């Protein structure tokens, strides 16, 4: 049985009839083992600075620095501190895939080698698809286009802006806690290069989510090869210098991805309900870290008043097992990483085969309506969203 249907009218249980010429993929978490994931390899990295300017270096990489004693001694760190001076990035600006594509131009100019893959996109897009069998409440739209024999996928930001409900004050504050946690848990340099003064004064400056460090990795699932870029919150200790890794024995290869850490905040767990909600949230933590090959997530637990009480390390590869073996696990509803990957594999194969490769620069729309049972695909008459400098470079 094929995992997709072609050209059939589909009526969702919610009454939304799709167009006849839409292609659709049923979303299932079929209990089948999909193909294996390739081990991600970093091909390059880049940084946005405080002005959102791009730098093809590691200048915005942070380093973990937080002691359990610092958290407990103070009776909890106030994550609301500095909320009134939060330097928040304007996320209505559509950056498309620009940072990633310009980083590829820089890499290809330096090495003289083209970075290829079947699919090129942000990690966040692949996270959405990977989690979809278990996250059905939120709709999304993506744009996809073939160019230079590679399929580029971005979020259709106008859809997101038009459908997301304006965040209330409480959720604005809660998302600030996440960024504040990132600030107090990291330093701009490895700890042994920081002065006491620098360490003690971290957390004094206004919090900003404008500067970001992103890693670009080559990975794949089954026969679909991917180039994905994602934000990395910090390095655990240091990042190996790529120069030190050249021509070395593969056994001695110091993989930069092995040093990365994902940071998250969560409410302190005080009830069965909290525990079960946290285990559901671990799906996204696992998915986003796993896709980029980030081995560790550090979760800061905070009270409902936004006081950080403690933090805990989770090994990415152990997360699915922890959740499955938990006493809160339900065989019908608890997420399963193997099943999620089987869906992602079917989904990527579907996109790669159903979007006509010969039609370069045609923009296709991938849609998921909240709570529907299908992903759909339809052709648009929109112009390509690819960065012109990238297109010019690849056409040379
Ligand atoms: O504007 C948009 N709609 C998007 C922007 C959608 C997807 C990505 N991006 C941008 C990001 O700003 C970043 O530059 O693409 C780059 C890579 O993002 P990603 O790693 O693929 O994004 P994702 O995996 O969805 O999120 C990772 C982190 C988030 O942390 P948590 O712990 O909440 O997962 O990236 C940050 C956020 O901190 N982030 C953003 N920050 C500011 N504005 C945004 C945004 N729109 N999206 C993600
Ligand atoms: Ca994070």
mmCIF file with all atom_site columns, N, CA, C and O in Angstrom, residues 76-105:
data_model
loop_
_atom_site.group_PDB
_atom_site.id
_atom_site.type_symbol
_atom_site.label_atom_id
_atom_site.label_alt_id
_atom_site.label_comp_id
_atom_site.label_asym_id
_atom_site.label_entity_id
_atom_site.label_seq_id
_atom_site.pdbx_PDB_ins_code
_atom_site.Cartn_x
_atom_site.Cartn_y
_atom_site.Cartn_z
_atom_site.occupancy
_atom_site.B_iso_or_equiv
_atom_site.pdbx_formal_charge
_atom_site.auth_seq_id
_atom_site.auth_comp_id
_atom_site.auth_asym_id
_atom_site.auth_atom_id
_atom_site.pdbx_PDB_model_num
ATOM 1   N N  . UNK A 1 76  ? 16.037 30.476 44.045 1.00 0.00 ? 76  UNK A N  1
ATOM 2   C CA . UNK A 1 76  ? 15.382 30.557 42.725 1.00 0.00 ? 76  UNK A CA 1
ATOM 3   C C  . UNK A 1 76  ? 15.761 31.846 42.020 1.00 0.00 ? 76  UNK A C  1
ATOM 4   O O  . UNK A 1 76  ? 15.764 32.913 42.614 1.00 0.00 ? 76  UNK A O  1
ATOM 5   N N  . UNK A 1 77  ? 16.099 31.737 40.733 1.00 0.00 ? 77  UNK A N  1
ATOM 6   C CA . UNK A 1 77  ? 16.481 32.921 39.958 1.00 0.00 ? 77  UNK A CA 1
ATOM 7   C C  . UNK A 1 77  ? 15.244 33.487 39.264 1.00 0.00 ? 77  UNK A C  1
ATOM 8   O O  . UNK A 1 77  ? 14.486 32.749 38.629 1.00 0.00 ? 77  UNK A O  1
ATOM 9   N N  . UNK A 1 78  ? 15.050 34.784 39.394 1.00 0.00 ? 78  UNK A N  1
ATOM 10  C CA . UNK A 1 78  ? 13.872 35.457 38.832 1.00 0.00 ? 78  UNK A CA 1
ATOM 11  C C  . UNK A 1 78  ? 14.034 35.625 37.322 1.00 0.00 ? 78  UNK A C  1
ATOM 12  O O  . UNK A 1 78  ? 14.802 36.467 36.850 1.00 0.00 ? 78  UNK A O  1
ATOM 13  N N  . UNK A 1 79  ? 13.300 34.827 36.556 1.00 0.00 ? 79  UNK A N  1
ATOM 14  C CA . UNK A 1 79  ? 13.422 34.875 35.088 1.00 0.00 ? 79  UNK A CA 1
ATOM 15  C C  . UNK A 1 79  ? 12.647 36.044 34.471 1.00 0.00 ? 79  UNK A C  1
ATOM 16  O O  . UNK A 1 79  ? 12.745 36.279 33.268 1.00 0.00 ? 79  UNK A O  1
ATOM 17  N N  . UNK A 1 80  ? 11.890 36.766 35.287 1.00 0.00 ? 80  UNK A N  1
ATOM 18  C CA . UNK A 1 80  ? 11.191 37.942 34.757 1.00 0.00 ? 80  UNK A CA 1
ATOM 19  C C  . UNK A 1 80  ? 12.081 39.180 34.776 1.00 0.00 ? 80  UNK A C  1
ATOM 20  O O  . UNK A 1 80  ? 11.720 40.197 34.173 1.00 0.00 ? 80  UNK A O  1
ATOM 21  N N  . UNK A 1 81  ? 13.222 39.095 35.465 1.00 0.00 ? 81  UNK A N  1
ATOM 22  C CA . UNK A 1 81  ? 14.104 40.261 35.591 1.00 0.00 ? 81  UNK A CA 1
ATOM 23  C C  . UNK A 1 81  ? 14.461 40.807 34.209 1.00 0.00 ? 81  UNK A C  1
ATOM 24  O O  . UNK A 1 81  ? 14.827 40.045 33.313 1.00 0.00 ? 81  UNK A O  1
ATOM 25  N N  . UNK A 1 82  ? 14.326 42.106 34.047 1.00 0.00 ? 82  UNK A N  1
ATOM 26  C CA . UNK A 1 82  ? 14.694 42.759 32.791 1.00 0.00 ? 82  UNK A CA 1
ATOM 27  C C  . UNK A 1 82  ? 13.642 42.635 31.693 1.00 0.00 ? 82  UNK A C  1
ATOM 28  O O  . UNK A 1 82  ? 13.898 43.004 30.547 1.00 0.00 ? 82  UNK A O  1
ATOM 29  N N  . UNK A 1 83  ? 12.466 42.148 32.030 1.00 0.00 ? 83  UNK A N  1
ATOM 30  C CA . UNK A 1 83  ? 11.429 41.976 31.009 1.00 0.00 ? 83  UNK A CA 1
ATOM 31  C C  . UNK A 1 83  ? 11.082 43.293 30.324 1.00 0.00 ? 83  UNK A C  1
ATOM 32  O O  . UNK A 1 83  ? 10.832 43.347 29.111 1.00 0.00 ? 83  UNK A O  1
ATOM 33  N N  . UNK A 1 84  ? 11.111 44.377 31.100 1.00 0.00 ? 84  UNK A N  1
ATOM 34  C CA . UNK A 1 84  ? 10.768 45.701 30.549 1.00 0.00 ? 84  UNK A CA 1
ATOM 35  C C  . UNK A 1 84  ? 11.796 46.219 29.541 1.00 0.00 ? 84  UNK A C  1
ATOM 36  O O  . UNK A 1 84  ? 11.499 47.142 28.788 1.00 0.00 ? 84  UNK A O  1
ATOM 37  N N  . UNK A 1 85  ? 13.001 45.628 29.520 1.00 0.00 ? 85  UNK A N  1
ATOM 38  C CA . UNK A 1 85  ? 14.007 46.079 28.541 1.00 0.00 ? 85  UNK A CA 1
ATOM 39  C C  . UNK A 1 85  ? 14.355 44.977 27.528 1.00 0.00 ? 85  UNK A C  1
ATOM 40  O O  . UNK A 1 85  ? 15.407 45.019 26.879 1.00 0.00 ? 85  UNK A O  1
ATOM 41  N N  . UNK A 1 86  ? 13.455 44.017 27.362 1.00 0.00 ? 86  UNK A N  1
ATOM 42  C CA . UNK A 1 86  ? 13.659 42.918 26.405 1.00 0.00 ? 86  UNK A CA 1
ATOM 43  C C  . UNK A 1 86  ? 13.793 43.467 24.981 1.00 0.00 ? 86  UNK A C  1
ATOM 44  O O  . UNK A 1 86  ? 12.961 44.213 24.510 1.00 0.00 ? 86  UNK A O  1
ATOM 45  N N  . UNK A 1 87  ? 14.883 43.075 24.333 1.00 0.00 ? 87  UNK A N  1
ATOM 46  C CA . UNK A 1 87  ? 15.146 43.474 22.952 1.00 0.00 ? 87  UNK A CA 1
ATOM 47  C C  . UNK A 1 87  ? 14.637 42.345 22.052 1.00 0.00 ? 87  UNK A C  1
ATOM 48  O O  . UNK A 1 87  ? 15.374 41.424 21.725 1.00 0.00 ? 87  UNK A O  1
ATOM 49  N N  . UNK A 1 88  ? 13.363 42.438 21.699 1.00 0.00 ? 88  UNK A N  1
ATOM 50  C CA . UNK A 1 88  ? 12.711 41.331 20.992 1.00 0.00 ? 88  UNK A CA 1
ATOM 51  C C  . UNK A 1 88  ? 12.807 41.502 19.483 1.00 0.00 ? 88  UNK A C  1
ATOM 52  O O  . UNK A 1 88  ? 12.525 42.558 18.940 1.00 0.00 ? 88  UNK A O  1
ATOM 53  N N  . UNK A 1 89  ? 13.214 40.417 18.820 1.00 0.00 ? 89  UNK A N  1
ATOM 54  C CA . UNK A 1 89  ? 13.304 40.433 17.373 1.00 0.00 ? 89  UNK A CA 1
ATOM 55  C C  . UNK A 1 89  ? 11.911 40.544 16.765 1.00 0.00 ? 89  UNK A C  1
ATOM 56  O O  . UNK A 1 89  ? 10.965 39.923 17.252 1.00 0.00 ? 89  UNK A O  1
ATOM 57  N N  . UNK A 1 90  ? 11.807 41.334 15.703 1.00 0.00 ? 90  UNK A N  1
ATOM 58  C CA . UNK A 1 90  ? 10.538 41.471 14.992 1.00 0.00 ? 90  UNK A CA 1
ATOM 59  C C  . UNK A 1 90  ? 10.346 40.235 14.108 1.00 0.00 ? 90  UNK A C  1
ATOM 60  O O  . UNK A 1 90  ? 10.957 40.114 13.048 1.00 0.00 ? 90  UNK A O  1
ATOM 61  N N  . UNK A 1 91  ? 9.511  39.306 14.562 1.00 0.00 ? 91  UNK A N  1
ATOM 62  C CA . UNK A 1 91  ? 9.389  38.056 13.802 1.00 0.00 ? 91  UNK A CA 1
ATOM 63  C C  . UNK A 1 91  ? 8.312  38.126 12.724 1.00 0.00 ? 91  UNK A C  1
ATOM 64  O O  . UNK A 1 91  ? 7.895  37.106 12.182 1.00 0.00 ? 91  UNK A O  1
ATOM 65  N N  . UNK A 1 92  ? 7.868  39.344 12.388 1.00 0.00 ? 92  UNK A N  1
ATOM 66  C CA . UNK A 1 92  ? 6.994  39.480 11.220 1.00 0.00 ? 92  UNK A CA 1
ATOM 67  C C  . UNK A 1 92  ? 7.815  39.750 9.953  1.00 0.00 ? 92  UNK A C  1
ATOM 68  O O  . UNK A 1 92  ? 7.277  39.786 8.849  1.00 0.00 ? 92  UNK A O  1
ATOM 69  N N  . UNK A 1 93  ? 9.129  39.971 10.133 1.00 0.00 ? 93  UNK A N  1
ATOM 70  C CA . UNK A 1 93  ? 10.004 40.160 8.978  1.00 0.00 ? 93  UNK A CA 1
ATOM 71  C C  . UNK A 1 93  ? 10.271 38.791 8.356  1.00 0.00 ? 93  UNK A C  1
ATOM 72  O O  . UNK A 1 93  ? 10.701 37.863 9.047  1.00 0.00 ? 93  UNK A O  1
ATOM 73  N N  . UNK A 1 94  ? 9.999  38.645 7.076  1.00 0.00 ? 94  UNK A N  1
ATOM 74  C CA . UNK A 1 94  ? 10.180 37.351 6.424  1.00 0.00 ? 94  UNK A CA 1
ATOM 75  C C  . UNK A 1 94  ? 11.610 37.214 5.898  1.00 0.00 ? 94  UNK A C  1
ATOM 76  O O  . UNK A 1 94  ? 11.990 37.854 4.919  1.00 0.00 ? 94  UNK A O  1
ATOM 77  N N  . UNK A 1 95  ? 12.380 36.387 6.555  1.00 0.00 ? 95  UNK A N  1
ATOM 78  C CA . UNK A 1 95  ? 13.780 36.201 6.145  1.00 0.00 ? 95  UNK A CA 1
ATOM 79  C C  . UNK A 1 95  ? 13.933 35.032 5.162  1.00 0.00 ? 95  UNK A C  1
ATOM 80  O O  . UNK A 1 95  ? 15.041 34.737 4.716  1.00 0.00 ? 95  UNK A O  1
ATOM 81  N N  . UNK A 1 96  ? 12.824 34.354 4.875  1.00 0.00 ? 96  UNK A N  1
ATOM 82  C CA . UNK A 1 96  ? 12.865 33.194 3.980  1.00 0.00 ? 96  UNK A CA 1
ATOM 83  C C  . UNK A 1 96  ? 13.999 32.244 4.396  1.00 0.00 ? 96  UNK A C  1
ATOM 84  O O  . UNK A 1 96  ? 14.192 32.029 5.590  1.00 0.00 ? 96  UNK A O  1
ATOM 85  N N  . UNK A 1 97  ? 14.776 31.749 3.426  1.00 0.00 ? 97  UNK A N  1
ATOM 86  C CA . UNK A 1 97  ? 15.885 30.841 3.781  1.00 0.00 ? 97  UNK A CA 1
ATOM 87  C C  . UNK A 1 97  ? 17.217 31.585 3.702  1.00 0.00 ? 97  UNK A C  1
ATOM 88  O O  . UNK A 1 97  ? 18.281 30.958 3.624  1.00 0.00 ? 97  UNK A O  1
ATOM 89  N N  . UNK A 1 98  ? 17.160 32.931 3.709  1.00 0.00 ? 98  UNK A N  1
ATOM 90  C CA . UNK A 1 98  ? 18.346 33.722 3.386  1.00 0.00 ? 98  UNK A CA 1
ATOM 91  C C  . UNK A 1 98  ? 19.620 33.361 4.155  1.00 0.00 ? 98  UNK A C  1
ATOM 92  O O  . UNK A 1 98  ? 20.678 33.185 3.542  1.00 0.00 ? 98  UNK A O  1
ATOM 93  N N  . UNK A 1 99  ? 19.541 33.287 5.484  1.00 0.00 ? 99  UNK A N  1
ATOM 94  C CA . UNK A 1 99  ? 20.742 33.009 6.277  1.00 0.00 ? 99  UNK A CA 1
ATOM 95  C C  . UNK A 1 99  ? 21.402 31.713 5.849  1.00 0.00 ? 99  UNK A C  1
ATOM 96  O O  . UNK A 1 99  ? 22.619 31.643 5.622  1.00 0.00 ? 99  UNK A O  1
ATOM 97  N N  . UNK A 1 100 ? 20.584 30.680 5.697  1.00 0.00 ? 100 UNK A N  1
ATOM 98  C CA . UNK A 1 100 ? 21.075 29.367 5.282  1.00 0.00 ? 100 UNK A CA 1
ATOM 99  C C  . UNK A 1 100 ? 21.672 29.415 3.873  1.00 0.00 ? 100 UNK A C  1
ATOM 100 O O  . UNK A 1 100 ? 22.774 28.908 3.628  1.00 0.00 ? 100 UNK A O  1
ATOM 101 N N  . UNK A 1 101 ? 20.971 30.054 2.944  1.00 0.00 ? 101 UNK A N  1
ATOM 102 C CA . UNK A 1 101 ? 21.440 30.071 1.546  1.00 0.00 ? 101 UNK A CA 1
ATOM 103 C C  . UNK A 1 101 ? 22.720 30.891 1.399  1.00 0.00 ? 101 UNK A C  1
ATOM 104 O O  . UNK A 1 101 ? 23.640 30.506 0.665  1.00 0.00 ? 101 UNK A O  1
ATOM 105 N N  . UNK A 1 102 ? 22.807 32.006 2.129  1.00 0.00 ? 102 UNK A N  1
ATOM 106 C CA . UNK A 1 102 ? 24.025 32.824 2.043  1.00 0.00 ? 102 UNK A CA 1
ATOM 107 C C  . UNK A 1 102 ? 25.203 32.119 2.711  1.00 0.00 ? 102 UNK A C  1
ATOM 108 O O  . UNK A 1 102 ? 26.349 32.266 2.277  1.00 0.00 ? 102 UNK A O  1
ATOM 109 N N  . UNK A 1 103 ? 24.918 31.328 3.732  1.00 0.00 ? 103 UNK A N  1
ATOM 110 C CA . UNK A 1 103 ? 25.988 30.539 4.363  1.00 0.00 ? 103 UNK A CA 1
ATOM 111 C C  . UNK A 1 103 ? 26.496 29.476 3.384  1.00 0.00 ? 103 UNK A C  1
ATOM 112 O O  . UNK A 1 103 ? 27.689 29.167 3.361  1.00 0.00 ? 103 UNK A O  1
ATOM 113 N N  . UNK A 1 104 ? 25.590 28.937 2.560  1.00 0.00 ? 104 UNK A N  1
ATOM 114 C CA . UNK A 1 104 ? 26.026 27.956 1.560  1.00 0.00 ? 104 UNK A CA 1
ATOM 115 C C  . UNK A 1 104 ? 26.876 28.628 0.476  1.00 0.00 ? 104 UNK A C  1
ATOM 116 O O  . UNK A 1 104 ? 27.882 28.061 0.038  1.00 0.00 ? 104 UNK A O  1
ATOM 117 N N  . UNK A 1 105 ? 26.484 29.849 0.067  1.00 0.00 ? 105 UNK A N  1
ATOM 118 C CA . UNK A 1 105 ? 27.290 30.574 -0.923 1.00 0.00 ? 105 UNK A CA 1
ATOM 119 C C  . UNK A 1 105 ? 28.706 30.785 -0.364 1.00 0.00 ? 105 UNK A C  1
ATOM 120 O O  . UNK A 1 105 ? 29.710 30.501 -1.029 1.00 0.00 ? 105 UNK A O  1
#
